[in-house]
Short mmCIF file of C-alpha atoms and ligand atoms in Angstrom, two decimals:
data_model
loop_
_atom_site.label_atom_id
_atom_site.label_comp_id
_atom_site.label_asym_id
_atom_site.label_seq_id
_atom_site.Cartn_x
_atom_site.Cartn_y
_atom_site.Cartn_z
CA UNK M 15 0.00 0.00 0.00
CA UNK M 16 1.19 3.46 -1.01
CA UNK M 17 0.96 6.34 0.77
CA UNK M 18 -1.61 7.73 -1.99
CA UNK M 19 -3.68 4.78 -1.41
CA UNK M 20 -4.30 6.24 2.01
CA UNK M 21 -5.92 9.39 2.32
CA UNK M 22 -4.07 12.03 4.00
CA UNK M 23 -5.98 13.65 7.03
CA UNK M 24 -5.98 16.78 5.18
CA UNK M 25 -6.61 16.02 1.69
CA UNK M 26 -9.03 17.92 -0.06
CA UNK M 27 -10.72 18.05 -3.70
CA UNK M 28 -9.02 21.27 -4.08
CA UNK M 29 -5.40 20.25 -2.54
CA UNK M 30 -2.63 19.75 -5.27
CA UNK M 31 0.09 17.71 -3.87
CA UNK M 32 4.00 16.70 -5.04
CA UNK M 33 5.25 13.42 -4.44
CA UNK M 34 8.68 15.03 -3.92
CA UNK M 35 7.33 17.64 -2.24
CA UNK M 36 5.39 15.35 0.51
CA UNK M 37 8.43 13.19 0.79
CA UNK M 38 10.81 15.89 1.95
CA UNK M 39 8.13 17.09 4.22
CA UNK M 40 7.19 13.73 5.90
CA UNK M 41 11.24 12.87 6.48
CA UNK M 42 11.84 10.39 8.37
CA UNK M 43 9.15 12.13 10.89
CA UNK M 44 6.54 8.70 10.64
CA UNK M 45 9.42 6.33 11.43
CA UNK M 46 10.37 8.94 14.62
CA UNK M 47 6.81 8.69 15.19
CA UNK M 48 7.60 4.40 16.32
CA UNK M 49 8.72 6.14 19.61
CA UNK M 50 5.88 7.79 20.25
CA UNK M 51 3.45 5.74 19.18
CA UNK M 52 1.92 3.90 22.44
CA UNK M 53 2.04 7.34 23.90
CA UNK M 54 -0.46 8.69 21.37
CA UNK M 55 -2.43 5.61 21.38
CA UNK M 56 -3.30 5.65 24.89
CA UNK M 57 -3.74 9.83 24.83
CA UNK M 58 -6.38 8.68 21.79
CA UNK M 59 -8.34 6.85 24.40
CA UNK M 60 -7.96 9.18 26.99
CA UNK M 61 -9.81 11.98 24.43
CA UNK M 62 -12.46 9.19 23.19
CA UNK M 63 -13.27 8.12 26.92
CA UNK M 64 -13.83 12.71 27.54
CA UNK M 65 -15.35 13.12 24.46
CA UNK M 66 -17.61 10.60 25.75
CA UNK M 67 -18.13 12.07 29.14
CA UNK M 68 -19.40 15.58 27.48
CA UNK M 69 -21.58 13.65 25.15
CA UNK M 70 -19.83 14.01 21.98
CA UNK M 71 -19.36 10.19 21.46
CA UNK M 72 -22.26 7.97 22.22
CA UNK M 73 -20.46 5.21 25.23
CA UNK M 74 -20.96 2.73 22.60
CA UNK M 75 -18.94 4.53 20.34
CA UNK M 76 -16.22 5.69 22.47
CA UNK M 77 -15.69 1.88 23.12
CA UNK M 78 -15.38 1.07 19.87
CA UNK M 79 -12.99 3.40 19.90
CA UNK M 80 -11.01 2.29 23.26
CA UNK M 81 -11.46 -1.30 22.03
CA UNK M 82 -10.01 -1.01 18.43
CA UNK M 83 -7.21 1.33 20.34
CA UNK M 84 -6.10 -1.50 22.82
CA UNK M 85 -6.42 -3.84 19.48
CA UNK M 86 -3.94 -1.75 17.85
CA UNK M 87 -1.52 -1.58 20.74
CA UNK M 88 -1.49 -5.14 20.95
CA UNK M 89 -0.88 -5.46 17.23
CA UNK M 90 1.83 -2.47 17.98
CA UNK M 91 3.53 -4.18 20.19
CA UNK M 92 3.73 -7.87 18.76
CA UNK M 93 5.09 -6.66 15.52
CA UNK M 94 2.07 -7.10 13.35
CA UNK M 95 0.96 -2.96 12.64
CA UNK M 96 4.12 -1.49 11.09
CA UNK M 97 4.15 2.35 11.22
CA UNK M 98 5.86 2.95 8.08
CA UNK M 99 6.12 5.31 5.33
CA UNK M 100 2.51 4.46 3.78
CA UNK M 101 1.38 6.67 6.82
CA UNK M 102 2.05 10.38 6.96
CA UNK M 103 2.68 10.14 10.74
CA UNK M 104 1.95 8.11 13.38
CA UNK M 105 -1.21 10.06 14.23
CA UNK M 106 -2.42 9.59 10.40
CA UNK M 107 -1.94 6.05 11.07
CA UNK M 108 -4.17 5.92 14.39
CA UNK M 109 -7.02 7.36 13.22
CA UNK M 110 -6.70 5.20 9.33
CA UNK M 111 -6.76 2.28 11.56
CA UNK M 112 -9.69 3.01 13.59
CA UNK M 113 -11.86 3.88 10.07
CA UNK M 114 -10.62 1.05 8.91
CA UNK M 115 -11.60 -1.43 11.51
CA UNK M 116 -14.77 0.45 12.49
CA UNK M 117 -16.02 2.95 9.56
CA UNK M 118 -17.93 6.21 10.06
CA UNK M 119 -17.07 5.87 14.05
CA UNK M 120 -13.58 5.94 13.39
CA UNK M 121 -14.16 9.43 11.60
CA UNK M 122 -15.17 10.49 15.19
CA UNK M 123 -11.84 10.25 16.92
CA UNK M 124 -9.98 13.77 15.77
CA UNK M 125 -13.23 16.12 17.04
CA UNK M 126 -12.11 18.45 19.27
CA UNK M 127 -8.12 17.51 18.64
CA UNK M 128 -5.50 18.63 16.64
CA UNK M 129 -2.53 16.39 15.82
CA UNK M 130 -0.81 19.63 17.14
CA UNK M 131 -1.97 18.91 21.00
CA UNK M 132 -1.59 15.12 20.04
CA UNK M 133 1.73 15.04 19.43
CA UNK M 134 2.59 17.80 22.28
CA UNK M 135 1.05 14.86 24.98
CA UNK M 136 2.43 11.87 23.03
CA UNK M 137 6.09 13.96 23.59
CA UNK M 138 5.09 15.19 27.13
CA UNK M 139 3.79 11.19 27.81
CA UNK M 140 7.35 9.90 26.36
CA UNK M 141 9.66 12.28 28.64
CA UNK M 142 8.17 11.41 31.27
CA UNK M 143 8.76 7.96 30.60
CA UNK M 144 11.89 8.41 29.33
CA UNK M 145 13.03 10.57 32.70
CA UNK M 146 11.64 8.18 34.83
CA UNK M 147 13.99 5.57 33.48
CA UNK M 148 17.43 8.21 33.79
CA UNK M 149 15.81 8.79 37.82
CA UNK M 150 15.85 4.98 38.24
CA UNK M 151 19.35 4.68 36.73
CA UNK M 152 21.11 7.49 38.26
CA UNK M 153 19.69 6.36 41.59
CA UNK M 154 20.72 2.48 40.69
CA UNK M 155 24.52 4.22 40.05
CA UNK M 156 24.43 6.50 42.99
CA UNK M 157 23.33 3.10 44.91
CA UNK M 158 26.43 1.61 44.17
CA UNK M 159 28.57 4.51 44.50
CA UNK M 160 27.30 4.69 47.84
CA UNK M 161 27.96 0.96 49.17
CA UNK M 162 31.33 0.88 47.45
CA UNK M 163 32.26 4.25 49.26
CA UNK M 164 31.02 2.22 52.68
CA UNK M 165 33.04 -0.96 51.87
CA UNK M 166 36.22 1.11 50.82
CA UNK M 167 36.49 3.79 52.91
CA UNK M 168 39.24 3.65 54.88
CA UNK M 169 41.62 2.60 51.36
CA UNK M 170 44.28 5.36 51.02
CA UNK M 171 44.72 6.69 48.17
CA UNK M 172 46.27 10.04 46.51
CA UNK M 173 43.94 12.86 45.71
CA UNK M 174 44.88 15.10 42.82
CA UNK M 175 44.56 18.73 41.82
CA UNK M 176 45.76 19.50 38.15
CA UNK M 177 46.50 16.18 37.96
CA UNK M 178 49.45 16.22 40.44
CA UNK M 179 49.32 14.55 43.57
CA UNK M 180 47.97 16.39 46.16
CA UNK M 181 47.07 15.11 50.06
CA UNK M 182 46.33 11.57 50.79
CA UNK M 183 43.14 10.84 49.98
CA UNK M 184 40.35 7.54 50.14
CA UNK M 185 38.36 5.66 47.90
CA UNK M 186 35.72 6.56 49.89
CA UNK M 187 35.85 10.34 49.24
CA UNK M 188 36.29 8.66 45.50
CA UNK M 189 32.70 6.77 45.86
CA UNK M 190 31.18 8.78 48.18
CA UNK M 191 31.81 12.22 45.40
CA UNK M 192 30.22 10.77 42.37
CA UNK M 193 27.70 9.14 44.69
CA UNK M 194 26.93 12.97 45.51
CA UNK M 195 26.58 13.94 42.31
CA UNK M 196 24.28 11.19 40.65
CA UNK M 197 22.51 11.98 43.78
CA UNK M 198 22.06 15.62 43.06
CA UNK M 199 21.57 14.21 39.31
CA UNK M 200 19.17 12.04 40.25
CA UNK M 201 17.18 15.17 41.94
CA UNK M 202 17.45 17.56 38.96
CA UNK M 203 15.98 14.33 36.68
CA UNK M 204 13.17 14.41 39.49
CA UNK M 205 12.18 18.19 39.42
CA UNK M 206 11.69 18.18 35.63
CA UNK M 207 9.93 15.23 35.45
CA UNK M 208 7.50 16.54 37.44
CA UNK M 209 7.97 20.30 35.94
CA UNK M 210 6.69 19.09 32.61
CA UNK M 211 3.82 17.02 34.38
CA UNK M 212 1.05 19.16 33.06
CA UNK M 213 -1.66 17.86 29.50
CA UNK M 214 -1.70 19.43 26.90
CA UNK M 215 -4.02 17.22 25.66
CA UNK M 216 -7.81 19.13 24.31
CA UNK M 217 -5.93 22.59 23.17
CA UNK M 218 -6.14 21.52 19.76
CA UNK M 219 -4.43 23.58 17.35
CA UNK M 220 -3.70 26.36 19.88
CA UNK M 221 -6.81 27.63 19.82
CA UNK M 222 -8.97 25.71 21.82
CA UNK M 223 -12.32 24.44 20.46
CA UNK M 224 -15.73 25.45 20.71
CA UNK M 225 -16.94 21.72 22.60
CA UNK M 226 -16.55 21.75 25.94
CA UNK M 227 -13.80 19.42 26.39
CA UNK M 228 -13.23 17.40 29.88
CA UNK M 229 -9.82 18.36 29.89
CA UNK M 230 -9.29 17.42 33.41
CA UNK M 231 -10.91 14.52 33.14
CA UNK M 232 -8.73 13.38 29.83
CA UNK M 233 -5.42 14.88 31.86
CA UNK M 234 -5.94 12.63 35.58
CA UNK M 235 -7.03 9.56 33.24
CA UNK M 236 -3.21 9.97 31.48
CA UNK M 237 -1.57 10.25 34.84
CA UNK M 238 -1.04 13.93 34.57
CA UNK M 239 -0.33 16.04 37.53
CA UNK M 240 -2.30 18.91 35.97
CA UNK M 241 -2.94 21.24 32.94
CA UNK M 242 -1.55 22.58 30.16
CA UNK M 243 -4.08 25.60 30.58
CA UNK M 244 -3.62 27.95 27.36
CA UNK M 245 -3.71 26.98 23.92
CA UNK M 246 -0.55 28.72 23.31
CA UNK M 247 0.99 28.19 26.02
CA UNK M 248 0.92 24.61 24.82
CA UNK M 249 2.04 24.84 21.39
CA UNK M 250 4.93 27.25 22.50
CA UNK M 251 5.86 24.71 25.14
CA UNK M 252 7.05 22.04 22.67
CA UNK M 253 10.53 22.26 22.45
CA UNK M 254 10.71 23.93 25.40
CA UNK M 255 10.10 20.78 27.84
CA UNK M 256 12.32 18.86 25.76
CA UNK M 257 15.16 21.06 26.13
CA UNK M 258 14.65 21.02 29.66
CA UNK M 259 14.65 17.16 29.72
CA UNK M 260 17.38 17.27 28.27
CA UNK M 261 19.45 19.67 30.38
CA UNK M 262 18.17 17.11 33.34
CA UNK M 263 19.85 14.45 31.04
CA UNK M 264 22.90 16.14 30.13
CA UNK M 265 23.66 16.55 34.03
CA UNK M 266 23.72 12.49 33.88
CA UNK M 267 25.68 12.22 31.03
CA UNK M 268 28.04 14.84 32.30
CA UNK M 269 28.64 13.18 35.59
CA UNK M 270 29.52 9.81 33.50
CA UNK M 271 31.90 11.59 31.67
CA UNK M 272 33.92 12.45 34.66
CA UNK M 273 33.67 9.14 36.54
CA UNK M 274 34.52 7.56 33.05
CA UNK M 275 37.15 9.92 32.76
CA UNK M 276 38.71 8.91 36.22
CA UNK M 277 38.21 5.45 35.72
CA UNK M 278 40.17 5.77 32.40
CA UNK M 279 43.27 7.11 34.03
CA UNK M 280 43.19 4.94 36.91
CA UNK M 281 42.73 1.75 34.67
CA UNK M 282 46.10 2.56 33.07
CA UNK M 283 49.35 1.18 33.35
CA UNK M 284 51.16 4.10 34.76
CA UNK M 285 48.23 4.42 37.29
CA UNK M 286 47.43 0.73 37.54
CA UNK M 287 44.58 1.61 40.77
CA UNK M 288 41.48 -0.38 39.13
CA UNK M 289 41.04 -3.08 36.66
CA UNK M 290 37.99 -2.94 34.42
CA UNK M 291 35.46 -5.67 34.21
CA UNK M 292 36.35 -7.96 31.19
CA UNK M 293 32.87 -7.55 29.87
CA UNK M 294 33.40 -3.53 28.90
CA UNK M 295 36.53 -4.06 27.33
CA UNK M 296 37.96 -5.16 23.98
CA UNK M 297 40.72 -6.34 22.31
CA UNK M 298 42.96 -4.49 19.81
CA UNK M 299 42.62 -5.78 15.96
CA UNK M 300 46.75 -5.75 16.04
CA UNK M 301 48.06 -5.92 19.15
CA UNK M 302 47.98 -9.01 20.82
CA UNK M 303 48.58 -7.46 24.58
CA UNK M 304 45.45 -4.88 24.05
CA UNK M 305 42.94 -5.20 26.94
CA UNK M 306 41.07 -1.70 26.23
CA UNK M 307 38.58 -0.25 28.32
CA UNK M 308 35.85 0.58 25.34
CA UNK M 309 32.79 0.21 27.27
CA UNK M 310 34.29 3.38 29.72
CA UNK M 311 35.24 5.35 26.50
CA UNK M 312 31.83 4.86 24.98
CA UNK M 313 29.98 5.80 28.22
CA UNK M 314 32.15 9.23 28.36
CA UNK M 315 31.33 10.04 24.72
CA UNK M 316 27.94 9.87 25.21
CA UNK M 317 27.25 12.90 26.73
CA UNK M 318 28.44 14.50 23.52
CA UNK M 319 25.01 12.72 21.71
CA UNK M 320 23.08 14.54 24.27
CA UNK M 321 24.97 17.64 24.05
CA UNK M 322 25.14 17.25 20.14
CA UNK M 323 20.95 16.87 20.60
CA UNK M 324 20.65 19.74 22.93
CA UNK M 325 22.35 22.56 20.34
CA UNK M 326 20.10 21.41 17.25
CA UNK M 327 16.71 20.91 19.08
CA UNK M 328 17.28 24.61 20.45
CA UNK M 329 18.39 25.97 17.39
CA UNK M 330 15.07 24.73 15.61
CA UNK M 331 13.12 26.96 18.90
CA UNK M 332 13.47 30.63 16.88
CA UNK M 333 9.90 30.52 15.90
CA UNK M 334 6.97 32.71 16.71
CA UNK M 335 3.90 32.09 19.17
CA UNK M 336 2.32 29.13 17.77
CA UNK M 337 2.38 25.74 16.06
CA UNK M 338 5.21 26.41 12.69
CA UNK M 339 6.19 22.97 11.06
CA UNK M 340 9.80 23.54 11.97
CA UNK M 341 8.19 21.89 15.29
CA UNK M 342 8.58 18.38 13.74
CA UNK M 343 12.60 18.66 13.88
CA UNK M 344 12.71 18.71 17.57
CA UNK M 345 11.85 14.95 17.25
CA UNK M 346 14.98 13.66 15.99
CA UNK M 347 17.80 15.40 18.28
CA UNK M 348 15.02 14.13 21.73
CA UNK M 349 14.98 11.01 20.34
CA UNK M 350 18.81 10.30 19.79
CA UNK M 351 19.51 11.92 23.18
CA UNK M 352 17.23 9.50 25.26
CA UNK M 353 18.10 6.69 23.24
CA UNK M 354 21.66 5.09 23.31
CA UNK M 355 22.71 7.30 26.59
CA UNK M 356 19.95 5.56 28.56
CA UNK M 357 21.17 2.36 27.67
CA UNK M 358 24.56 3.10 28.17
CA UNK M 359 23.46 4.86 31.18
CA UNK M 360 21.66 1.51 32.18
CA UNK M 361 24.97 -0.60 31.87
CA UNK M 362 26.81 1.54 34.36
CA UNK M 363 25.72 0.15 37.66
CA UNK M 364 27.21 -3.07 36.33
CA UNK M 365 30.44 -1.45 35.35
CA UNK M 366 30.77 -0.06 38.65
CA UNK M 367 29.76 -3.20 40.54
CA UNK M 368 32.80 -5.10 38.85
CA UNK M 369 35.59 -2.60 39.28
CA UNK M 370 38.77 -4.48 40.95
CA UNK M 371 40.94 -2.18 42.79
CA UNK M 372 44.64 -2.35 43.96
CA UNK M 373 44.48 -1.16 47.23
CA UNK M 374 48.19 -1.79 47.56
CA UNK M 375 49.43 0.17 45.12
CA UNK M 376 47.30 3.05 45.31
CA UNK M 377 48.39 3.38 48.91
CA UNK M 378 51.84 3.31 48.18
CA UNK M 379 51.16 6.00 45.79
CA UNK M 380 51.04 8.23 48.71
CA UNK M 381 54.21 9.59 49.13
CA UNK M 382 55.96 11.53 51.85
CA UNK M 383 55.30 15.25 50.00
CA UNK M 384 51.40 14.61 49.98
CA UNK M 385 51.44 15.30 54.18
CA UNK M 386 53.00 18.75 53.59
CA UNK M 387 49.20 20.21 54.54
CA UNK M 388 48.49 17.68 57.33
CA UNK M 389 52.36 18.88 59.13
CA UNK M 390 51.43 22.15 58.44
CA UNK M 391 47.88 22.16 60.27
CA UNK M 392 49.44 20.21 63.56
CA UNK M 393 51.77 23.56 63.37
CA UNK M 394 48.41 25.51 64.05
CA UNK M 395 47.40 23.23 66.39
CA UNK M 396 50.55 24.11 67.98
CA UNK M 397 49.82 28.00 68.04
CA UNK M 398 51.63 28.62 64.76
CA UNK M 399 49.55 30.93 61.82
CA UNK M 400 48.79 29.00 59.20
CA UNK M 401 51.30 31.54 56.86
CA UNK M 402 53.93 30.72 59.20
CA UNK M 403 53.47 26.92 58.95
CA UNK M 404 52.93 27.12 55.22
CA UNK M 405 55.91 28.23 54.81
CA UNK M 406 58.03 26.38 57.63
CA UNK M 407 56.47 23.13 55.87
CA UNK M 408 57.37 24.81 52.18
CA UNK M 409 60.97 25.58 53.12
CA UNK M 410 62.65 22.17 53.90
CA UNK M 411 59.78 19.52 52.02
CA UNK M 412 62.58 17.59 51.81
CA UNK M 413 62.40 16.72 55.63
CA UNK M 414 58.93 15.65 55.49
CA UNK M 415 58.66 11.78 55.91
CA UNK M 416 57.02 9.17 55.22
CA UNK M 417 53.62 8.77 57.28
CA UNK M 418 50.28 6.64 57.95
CA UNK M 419 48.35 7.32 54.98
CA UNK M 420 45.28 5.39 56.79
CA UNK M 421 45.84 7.51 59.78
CA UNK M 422 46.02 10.90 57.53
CA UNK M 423 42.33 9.50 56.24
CA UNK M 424 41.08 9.46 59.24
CA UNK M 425 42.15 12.66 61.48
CA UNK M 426 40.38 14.37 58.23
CA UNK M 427 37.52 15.22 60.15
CA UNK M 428 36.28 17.98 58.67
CA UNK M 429 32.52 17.29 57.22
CA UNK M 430 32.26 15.50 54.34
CA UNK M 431 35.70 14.63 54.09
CA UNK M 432 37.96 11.00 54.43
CA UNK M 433 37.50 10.56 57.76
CA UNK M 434 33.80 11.57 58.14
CA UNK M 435 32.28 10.71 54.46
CA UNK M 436 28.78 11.30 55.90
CA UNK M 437 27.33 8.61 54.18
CA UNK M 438 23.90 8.65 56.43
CA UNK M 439 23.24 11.65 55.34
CA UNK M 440 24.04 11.23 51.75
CA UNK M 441 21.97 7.85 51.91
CA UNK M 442 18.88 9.94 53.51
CA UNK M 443 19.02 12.31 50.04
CA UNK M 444 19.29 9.29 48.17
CA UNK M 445 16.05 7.76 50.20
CA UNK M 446 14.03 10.87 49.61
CA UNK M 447 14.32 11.06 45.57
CA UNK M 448 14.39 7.20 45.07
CA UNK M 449 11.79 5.01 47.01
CA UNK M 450 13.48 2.17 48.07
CA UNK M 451 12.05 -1.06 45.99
CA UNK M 452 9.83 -3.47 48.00
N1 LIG W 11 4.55 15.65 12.53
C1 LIG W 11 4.04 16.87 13.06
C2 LIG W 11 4.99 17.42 14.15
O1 LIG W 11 5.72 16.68 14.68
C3 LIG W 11 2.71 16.64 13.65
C4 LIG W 11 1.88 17.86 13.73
C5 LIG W 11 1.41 18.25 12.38
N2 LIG W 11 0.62 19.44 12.43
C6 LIG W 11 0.42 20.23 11.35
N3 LIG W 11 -0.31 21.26 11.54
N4 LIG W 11 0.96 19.95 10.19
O2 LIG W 11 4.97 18.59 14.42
#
């Protein structure tokens, strides 16, 4: 079946259209549409089941309606309706389905919609979705960061600034820091998630429509916190949520590209702190000794997909007030950014969980230089000024010796650091966004 062979939504007597011309303008956009599909499906039988309630739809027909709707899902999801290019869009495909299997009724299921507020909910029903999924895998990571930075606290380690060794440090303060982060992560994901809660399902083409709509009804029915309220409003919100969703993404990504980053550096030779798990890493093509850490690499890169997303989706947003077809390219870059990254994203926990470190050598990486701050701070505890002691400690560095490492760890005291990591409280913050699973 050709796409002529089905009629376009809009086609009228008096409409003159180009094959070439229709092709550029569908795009890929009905095979981005696979994505979205189950969303608009089930916002179709939200609007049947309100435009029931108002007495638009006879109940008979608005079950039709719900019942050839779950039938297509079904079909959706085993495989046997293909959303392809004989459709315009996904939404052209809905309703040919439903006059297909059920006539004149079918004909009923667009009053009072737009595909303009249908695809705004589909989107708004797919990042929430999508979100939920980063919440549950940045908690799932900050889980592990968490019990790692419990198990390995008291390891000794060196803690770098510019890349230079710095103070004795812990793989707790390691864990316990990117725990922190996919923590705070894990909150951001939360707050837009529930930011771009709101329907804006029943505002039609931006304009509202002169049927009474149950708009509530149609927005608690999808799960909705509340409404979309004005037309515009609605229409000038898409983009708008996705870039958001994906700032709240890119902070995820981000944070993997710095753990990756460290986990990169420690994993080689001249390092030598952690092995990676065999299952992230490859072999090279020519060298036989290559054991490369490709599943790290791969995770670090893909914040630049989200980032990459993130520039073209807002470049697409100089538009005026209003629905403009330019609307349809913010599909592609949302869809690319919460698709690999979240599986990616969804490996990590596993990465994490098989790191192998060398406590050994890591704490004879601390040398004798690296308790230059911890000498000089006894000196104040002494009575000295800190200056003073800087600079007693700075002049002869060549006198300081060799020291506890574990015992450094622990008189750090201050809050937050080696010796009090403050796990409680960072497992309490972890509690509050993420309910534990029963
Ligand atoms: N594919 C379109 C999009 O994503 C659907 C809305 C079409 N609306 C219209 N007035 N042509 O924006």
């Amino acid at each position: 079946m050709e796409r002529d062979d089905i009629n376009v939504l809009w086609q009228k007597a008096t409409t003159a259209t180009d094959e070439a011309v229709m092709d550029f303008l569908a795009g890929s956009d009905v095979v981005l549409d696979r994505a979205l599909f189950e969303f608009d499906i089930r916002a179709s039988r939200a609007h049947a089941e309100g435009l029931a309630r108002v007495g638009i739809l006879s109940q008979a027909d608005a079950d039709a309606l719900c019942e050839r709707l779950d039938a297509l899902e079904a079909a959706w999801h085993a495989g046997e309706f293909l959303l392809d290019e004989r459709f315009e869009d996904g939404h052209s495909a809905i309703e040919h389905w439903l006059v297909s299997e059920l006539g004149e009724v079918g004909g009923r299921i667009h009053t009072g919609r737009s595909r303009n507020d249908q695809v705004a909910v589909a989107v708004r029903l797919y990042l929430k979705d999508r979100l939920q999924r980063v919440a549950e895998s940045a908690g799932a990571v900050a889980r592990v960061c968490l019990d790692r930075a419990a198990q390995e606290a008291e390891r000794p380690m060196p803690g770098h600034t510019h890349l230079q060794q710095a103070m004795p440090s812990s793989l707790g303060l390691w864990w316990a820091g990117h725990a922190e982060a996919f923590i705070d992560d894990l909150a951001l994901v939360c707050h837009i998630r529930d930011w771009l809660d709101a329907s804006p399902l029943g505002t039609a083409s931006g304009f509202g429509v002169n049927i009474a709509l149950d708009r509530q009804g149609a927005a608690d029915a999808l799960g909705f916190d509340r409404l979309v309220i004005n037309p515009q409003a609605a229409q000038n919100s898409r983009g708008k949520v996705e870039l958001r969703a994906i700032d709240a993404l890119s902070s995820v990504t981000g944070d993997i590209r710095r753990l990756c980053w460290d986990l990169s550096l420690y994993a080689s030779q001249e390092f030598g702190y952690v092995t990676i798990p065999d299952a992230f890493c490859t072999g090279s093509s020519i060298m036989p000794n290559k054991h490369n850490p490709d599943g790290v690499e791969l995770l670090r890169s893909m914040h630049a997909t989200v980032v990459g997303a993130r520039a073209e989706l807002e470049a697409v947003l100089s538009l005026p007030s209003g629905y403009q077809r330019d609307l349809q390219d913010t599909k592609a870059p949302v869809l690319r950014a919460f698709g690999r990254p979240l599986d990616g994203l969804a490996l990590l926990p596993r990465l994490l969980d098989g790191l192998r470190w060398d406590f050994e050598r890591m704490a004879e990486a601390v040398g004798a230089s690296l308790h230059a701050t911890d000498v000089a701070n006894e000196a104040v505890r002494d009575g000295a000024t800190f200056r003073a002691a800087y600079r007693m400690v700075a002049d002869d560095l060549a006198a300081l010796e060799q020291r506890s490492a574990i015992d450094s760890i622990a008189a750090r005291t201050s809050p937050g650091a080696c010796g009090a990591l403050m796990l409680e409280t960072l497992e309490a913050r972890l509690r509050h966004w993420l309910p534990p699973a029963d």
